[in-house]
Amino acid sequence: MAARRRPSASNADSMDASAQTLPHSPACCKHKHQHPPLPTLSPSQTPSTPLHRHNKNPPEISLRVLLPLLYLLEQKGHDADDINSIVKSAAYAVGMSNSNVSYYSLRQASPDDVWVSIRFIDELRNLIFSKLYGMDELPPKDHPLWQMWREAGHVALRKEILGSVLFPVLQSFGSPGMIYRNMPFSLSKGNTVLSCTILKPSVTGRVEVSMKPNHPETYKEGHECCLNRIGCLEAIPFIWRLKKAHVEHTHCMHDPVNPADECRYVVRFEERWLLGALKSVMGILLCLFISAYHVPLPLEASLPIGLLVFLAFEGWRRYIEVHTLYQQDQKHTRNLIDLYDKRYMDLWKESEELRR
């Protein structure tokens, strides 16, 4: 491999993804290896016996969250032998020469107990660009190949990847909002170096997710991790065949001008209409029941009062939600304006100094 700058460590943070079957591209049909069906994975806890115990390679990331990227590479027509080679090369580069980590072994058995370090992910990303795409160094951030990590986030939420066990379990949550609000628990099952916090989760169809390193003084990752997380957040509504969520990346650890101490995402998504209708019906029935038994008026008079109480409460609740959302968006807009004003002034000062 030609000499190149060493990229920053990367991380993958997506929902728990497991696999049962995967459609192969035509280019994969000519392989001499027979691929067994992918197993259905169940959520697991941090393994007590990782594949390696080297101090420089602590178990930080579950390979379960990397498998969608490897599957996507194969779907794009890359040879499975080449993918297997870069996985083994990445393992060897970080001192896992005695392990049996390979693309084929990960497909044959559950990857839940395979945990690797961020260095492994760094080397894997490095080898993807050098071996599969012939690049001696990482491309610029606006290169379209970086979008593979975002696509991998979409792939991770497909039914054929999640399997016949985990997919119905996620569907049983009832709505995307429930999964977004339970992301801190889900993230902990595949990542030990990032913490997830849900900020202001009460607004319907909107959630603010913050992801922050547990040890920011030593933790570093590449910006492709943001793309992968955005892909996962966008794809969660696909579980119920809803439209892709809109994700706004408001704070980023990888901003070259104003880096933040966290990556924060504002997710706007479509809730299931059946769930909203059910909540409304239950609210109406509750108000009617209370008014019928506790309002000292005839039934024909107490029921309209209960309905009016429900409408007034629902209108007040929605007003508070919209007003809160407006204030948050207004504050964010002002922060963006101040940030770009600062950048403009910095550029103007630099241009003046260059002229001198």
Coordinates of C-alpha atoms in Angstrom, one line a residue:
M1 CA 0.0 0.0 0.0
A2 CA 1.3 3.4 -0.9
A3 CA 2.2 5.8 2.0
R4 CA -0.6 8.1 3.0
R5 CA -1.8 10.2 5.9
R6 CA -3.3 8.2 8.7
P7 CA -7.0 8.9 8.9
S8 CA -8.7 9.5 12.2
A9 CA -10.3 6.6 13.9
S10 CA -13.9 5.9 12.8
N11 CA -16.8 4.5 14.6
A12 CA -20.1 3.0 13.6
D13 CA -23.1 3.7 15.4
S14 CA -26.3 2.3 14.2
M15 CA -29.2 0.2 15.4
D16 CA -28.6 -3.4 16.3
A17 CA -28.5 -5.1 12.8
S18 CA -28.7 -8.8 12.2
A19 CA -29.1 -10.8 9.1
Q20 CA -30.9 -13.8 7.8
T21 CA -30.7 -13.7 4.0
L22 CA -29.2 -11.2 1.7
P23 CA -29.8 -10.8 -2.1
H24 CA -26.5 -11.2 -4.0
S25 CA -25.6 -9.1 -6.9
P26 CA -24.8 -10.8 -10.3
A27 CA -21.1 -10.3 -9.7
C28 CA -21.2 -12.4 -6.6
C29 CA -22.7 -15.4 -8.3
K30 CA -19.4 -16.4 -9.8
H31 CA -17.6 -16.8 -6.5
K32 CA -16.1 -20.1 -5.7
H33 CA -17.3 -19.9 -2.1
Q34 CA -20.8 -21.0 -1.2
H35 CA -22.3 -18.5 1.2
P36 CA -24.5 -20.1 3.9
P37 CA -27.7 -18.3 4.9
L38 CA -27.2 -15.4 7.3
P39 CA -28.2 -16.1 10.8
T40 CA -30.9 -14.2 12.7
L41 CA -29.3 -12.3 15.5
S42 CA -30.7 -11.4 18.9
P43 CA -29.6 -8.4 21.0
S44 CA -26.6 -9.2 23.2
Q45 CA -24.6 -7.5 25.9
T46 CA -21.0 -6.5 25.8
P47 CA -19.0 -9.7 25.5
S48 CA -17.1 -10.8 28.6
T49 CA -14.5 -12.5 26.3
P50 CA -13.7 -10.4 23.3
L51 CA -11.6 -11.8 20.4
H52 CA -8.5 -9.9 21.5
R53 CA -7.4 -8.4 24.8
H54 CA -4.5 -6.4 23.5
N55 CA -4.3 -3.1 25.4
K56 CA -4.2 -1.1 22.1
N57 CA -7.3 -2.9 20.8
P58 CA -10.0 -2.8 23.5
P59 CA -13.4 -4.1 22.6
E60 CA -15.2 -0.9 21.7
I61 CA -17.4 -1.6 18.6
S62 CA -19.4 -4.6 17.8
L63 CA -18.8 -5.9 14.3
R64 CA -22.6 -6.3 14.1
V65 CA -22.8 -2.6 13.2
L66 CA -20.2 -3.0 10.4
L67 CA -21.8 -5.9 8.6
P68 CA -24.3 -3.7 6.6
L69 CA -21.3 -1.8 5.1
L70 CA -19.7 -5.1 4.1
Y71 CA -23.0 -6.4 2.6
L72 CA -23.4 -3.1 0.7
L73 CA -19.9 -3.5 -0.8
E74 CA -20.8 -7.0 -2.0
Q75 CA -24.1 -5.7 -3.4
K76 CA -22.2 -3.0 -5.4
G77 CA -20.4 -5.8 -7.2
H78 CA -17.2 -6.2 -5.3
D79 CA -15.8 -9.7 -5.0
A80 CA -16.5 -11.4 -1.7
D81 CA -12.9 -12.7 -1.7
D82 CA -11.6 -9.1 -1.8
I83 CA -13.9 -8.0 1.0
N84 CA -12.7 -11.0 3.0
S85 CA -9.1 -10.0 2.3
I86 CA -9.5 -6.4 3.6
V87 CA -11.2 -7.7 6.8
K88 CA -8.4 -10.0 7.5
S89 CA -5.8 -7.3 6.6
A90 CA -7.4 -4.9 9.0
A91 CA -7.4 -7.4 11.7
Y92 CA -3.7 -8.2 11.1
A93 CA -2.8 -4.4 11.1
V94 CA -4.2 -3.9 14.6
G95 CA -2.5 -7.0 16.1
M96 CA -5.3 -9.5 15.7
S97 CA -3.2 -11.9 13.7
N98 CA -4.2 -14.9 15.8
S99 CA -8.0 -14.3 15.5
N100 CA -10.3 -15.9 13.0
V101 CA -12.0 -12.7 11.9
S102 CA -13.0 -12.8 8.3
Y103 CA -16.0 -11.8 6.1
Y104 CA -17.0 -15.5 5.7
S105 CA -16.8 -16.3 9.4
L106 CA -18.9 -13.3 10.2
R107 CA -21.6 -14.5 7.8
Q108 CA -21.5 -18.1 9.0
A109 CA -21.8 -17.3 12.7
S110 CA -23.4 -14.7 14.9
P111 CA -21.1 -11.6 15.1
D112 CA -22.6 -10.5 18.4
D113 CA -19.5 -11.6 20.3
V114 CA -17.0 -10.1 17.9
W115 CA -15.9 -6.8 19.3
V116 CA -13.0 -4.7 17.9
S117 CA -11.3 -1.5 18.5
I118 CA -11.7 1.8 16.7
R119 CA -8.3 1.2 15.2
F120 CA -9.7 -1.8 13.4
I121 CA -12.5 0.3 11.9
D122 CA -9.9 2.9 10.9
E123 CA -7.8 0.3 9.0
L124 CA -10.9 -1.2 7.4
R125 CA -12.0 2.1 6.1
N126 CA -8.4 2.8 4.9
L127 CA -8.3 -0.5 3.0
I128 CA -11.8 -0.1 1.4
F129 CA -10.5 3.0 -0.4
S130 CA -7.0 1.7 -1.2
K131 CA -7.8 -1.9 -2.2
L132 CA -11.3 -1.7 -3.6
Y133 CA -11.2 1.8 -5.1
G134 CA -7.4 2.2 -5.8
M135 CA -7.0 5.4 -3.8
D136 CA -3.7 6.1 -2.1
E137 CA -5.3 8.4 0.4
L138 CA -8.7 9.3 1.7
P139 CA -10.8 11.4 -0.8
P140 CA -12.1 14.8 0.1
K141 CA -15.2 15.0 2.3
D142 CA -17.5 15.9 -0.6
H143 CA -16.5 12.8 -2.6
P144 CA -19.6 10.7 -3.4
L145 CA -17.9 7.5 -2.1
W146 CA -18.4 8.7 1.5
Q147 CA -22.1 8.3 1.0
M148 CA -21.6 4.5 1.2
W149 CA -21.6 4.9 5.0
R150 CA -25.0 6.7 4.8
E151 CA -26.3 4.0 2.5
A152 CA -25.1 1.3 5.0
G153 CA -27.3 3.0 7.6
H154 CA -30.2 2.5 5.3
V155 CA -29.3 -1.1 4.6
A156 CA -29.0 -1.9 8.4
L157 CA -32.8 -1.3 8.8
R158 CA -33.9 -3.6 6.0
K159 CA -36.0 -6.6 6.8
E160 CA -33.7 -9.0 5.1
I161 CA -30.8 -7.7 7.2
L162 CA -32.6 -7.5 10.5
G163 CA -34.0 -11.0 10.1
S164 CA -37.3 -12.6 10.9
V165 CA -36.9 -12.2 14.7
L166 CA -35.5 -8.7 15.2
F167 CA -37.6 -7.0 12.5
P168 CA -41.0 -7.9 14.1
V169 CA -39.6 -7.0 17.5
L170 CA -38.8 -3.5 16.2
Q171 CA -42.2 -3.3 14.5
S172 CA -43.9 -4.1 17.8
F173 CA -42.6 -0.7 19.2
G174 CA -45.6 0.7 17.2
S175 CA -44.0 3.9 15.9
P176 CA -40.7 5.5 14.9
G177 CA -40.9 7.8 17.9
M178 CA -40.7 4.8 20.3
I179 CA -37.5 3.6 18.7
Y180 CA -35.9 7.0 18.6
R181 CA -36.6 7.5 22.3
N182 CA -35.1 4.1 23.1
M183 CA -31.9 4.8 21.1
P184 CA -29.7 5.1 24.3
F185 CA -30.4 1.5 25.1
S186 CA -29.9 0.3 21.5
L187 CA -26.6 2.1 21.1
S188 CA -25.2 0.6 24.3
K189 CA -25.6 -2.9 22.7
G190 CA -23.1 -2.1 19.9
N191 CA -20.9 0.7 21.2
T192 CA -19.0 1.2 24.4
V193 CA -17.3 4.5 23.5
L194 CA -20.3 6.7 22.7
S195 CA -23.2 7.8 24.9
C196 CA -26.6 8.7 23.5
T197 CA -29.0 11.2 25.1
I198 CA -32.5 12.1 23.9
L199 CA -33.2 15.8 24.3
K200 CA -36.7 17.1 24.6
P201 CA -38.5 14.0 23.4
S202 CA -42.0 15.2 24.1
V203 CA -42.8 16.9 20.7
T204 CA -44.7 14.6 18.4
G205 CA -42.8 13.8 15.1
R206 CA -39.6 15.4 16.3
V207 CA -36.7 14.2 18.4
E208 CA -33.3 15.6 19.2
V209 CA -30.5 13.1 19.6
S210 CA -27.1 13.9 21.1
M211 CA -24.2 11.5 20.8
K212 CA -21.1 12.3 22.9
P213 CA -17.8 10.3 23.5
N214 CA -17.4 8.9 27.0
H215 CA -13.8 9.9 26.9
P216 CA -13.5 13.0 24.6
E217 CA -9.8 13.5 25.5
T218 CA -8.8 10.3 23.8
Y219 CA -11.7 9.6 21.4
K220 CA -11.5 10.4 17.7
E221 CA -13.6 9.3 14.7
G222 CA -14.0 10.1 11.1
H223 CA -16.8 12.2 9.6
E224 CA -18.2 9.1 7.9
C225 CA -19.5 8.0 11.3
C226 CA -21.8 11.0 11.2
L227 CA -23.0 9.9 7.7
N228 CA -23.6 6.4 9.0
R229 CA -25.6 7.6 12.0
I230 CA -27.6 10.0 9.8
G231 CA -28.4 7.0 7.5
C232 CA -29.7 5.0 10.4
L233 CA -31.8 7.8 11.8
E234 CA -33.3 8.4 8.3
A235 CA -34.2 4.8 7.8
I236 CA -36.0 4.0 11.0
P237 CA -39.5 4.9 9.6
F238 CA -38.9 2.4 6.8
I239 CA -39.7 -0.3 9.3
W240 CA -43.4 0.8 9.0
R241 CA -43.1 1.7 5.3
L242 CA -43.2 5.4 6.1
K243 CA -41.3 8.2 4.4
K244 CA -37.7 8.7 5.2
A245 CA -37.0 10.9 8.2
H246 CA -35.5 14.3 7.7
V247 CA -32.3 14.6 9.8
E248 CA -30.6 17.9 10.5
H249 CA -27.0 17.8 11.8
T250 CA -26.9 20.8 14.1
H251 CA -23.7 20.1 16.1
C252 CA -20.7 18.2 14.7
M253 CA -17.5 17.0 16.3
H254 CA -15.9 17.1 12.8
D255 CA -16.6 20.7 11.9
P256 CA -13.2 22.0 10.8
V257 CA -14.0 25.6 11.9
N258 CA -16.2 25.2 15.0
P259 CA -16.0 21.6 16.3
A260 CA -18.5 20.7 18.9
D261 CA -18.1 18.3 21.8
E262 CA -21.0 16.2 20.5
C263 CA -22.8 15.2 17.4
R264 CA -26.4 16.4 17.6
Y265 CA -29.2 15.5 15.2
V266 CA -32.7 17.0 15.0
V267 CA -34.9 14.3 13.5
R268 CA -38.3 15.1 12.0
F269 CA -40.4 12.0 11.1
E270 CA -43.9 10.9 10.2
E271 CA -45.7 9.1 13.0
R272 CA -48.2 6.3 12.1
W273 CA -51.7 7.8 11.6
L274 CA -53.3 4.8 13.3
L275 CA -51.3 5.5 16.5
G276 CA -52.4 9.1 16.5
A277 CA -56.0 8.2 15.9
L278 CA -55.9 5.7 18.7
K279 CA -54.5 8.3 21.1
S280 CA -57.3 10.7 20.1
V281 CA -60.0 8.1 20.5
M282 CA -58.7 7.1 23.9
G283 CA -58.5 10.7 25.1
I284 CA -62.1 11.4 23.9
L285 CA -63.4 8.2 25.7
L286 CA -61.6 9.1 28.9
C287 CA -63.0 12.6 29.0
L288 CA -66.5 11.4 28.2
F289 CA -66.3 8.8 30.9
I290 CA -65.1 11.3 33.5
S291 CA -67.8 13.8 32.5
A292 CA -70.6 11.2 32.6
Y293 CA -69.8 10.0 36.1
H294 CA -68.4 13.1 37.8
V295 CA -70.3 16.1 36.3
P296 CA -73.5 16.7 38.2
L297 CA -75.6 17.2 35.1
P298 CA -77.8 15.1 32.9
L299 CA -76.0 12.7 30.5
E300 CA -77.0 14.7 27.4
A301 CA -75.4 17.8 28.9
S302 CA -72.3 16.2 30.5
L303 CA -71.0 14.4 27.4
P304 CA -70.7 17.6 25.3
I305 CA -68.8 19.2 28.3
G306 CA -66.4 16.2 28.3
L307 CA -65.8 16.6 24.6
L308 CA -65.2 20.3 24.9
V309 CA -62.7 19.6 27.7
F310 CA -60.8 17.2 25.5
L311 CA -60.7 19.6 22.6
A312 CA -59.5 22.4 24.8
F313 CA -56.8 20.3 26.3
E314 CA -55.6 18.9 23.0
G315 CA -55.5 22.4 21.5
W316 CA -53.5 23.7 24.4
R317 CA -51.1 20.7 24.2
R318 CA -50.5 21.2 20.4
Y319 CA -50.0 24.9 20.9
I320 CA -47.3 24.3 23.5
E321 CA -45.6 21.8 21.2
V322 CA -45.7 24.2 18.2
H323 CA -44.6 27.2 20.3
T324 CA -41.7 25.2 21.8
L325 CA -40.6 24.0 18.4
Y326 CA -40.8 27.5 17.0
Q327 CA -38.6 28.8 19.8
Q328 CA -36.0 26.1 19.3
D329 CA -35.9 26.6 15.6
Q330 CA -35.6 30.4 16.1
K331 CA -32.7 29.9 18.5
H332 CA -31.0 27.5 16.1
T333 CA -31.4 29.9 13.2
R334 CA -29.9 32.8 15.2
N335 CA -26.9 30.6 16.1
L336 CA -26.4 29.7 12.5
I337 CA -26.5 33.3 11.4
D338 CA -24.0 34.3 14.2
L339 CA -21.7 31.4 13.1
Y340 CA -21.7 32.3 9.4
D341 CA -21.2 36.0 10.3
K342 CA -18.1 35.0 12.3
R343 CA -16.8 32.8 9.5
Y344 CA -17.3 35.7 7.0
M345 CA -15.4 38.1 9.3
D346 CA -12.6 35.6 9.7
L347 CA -12.3 35.2 5.9
W348 CA -12.4 38.9 5.4
K349 CA -9.6 39.4 7.9
E350 CA -7.5 36.7 6.2
S351 CA -8.0 38.3 2.8
E352 CA -7.0 41.7 4.2
E353 CA -3.8 40.2 5.7
L354 CA -3.0 38.5 2.4
R355 CA -3.3 41.8 0.6
R356 CA -0.8 43.4 2.9

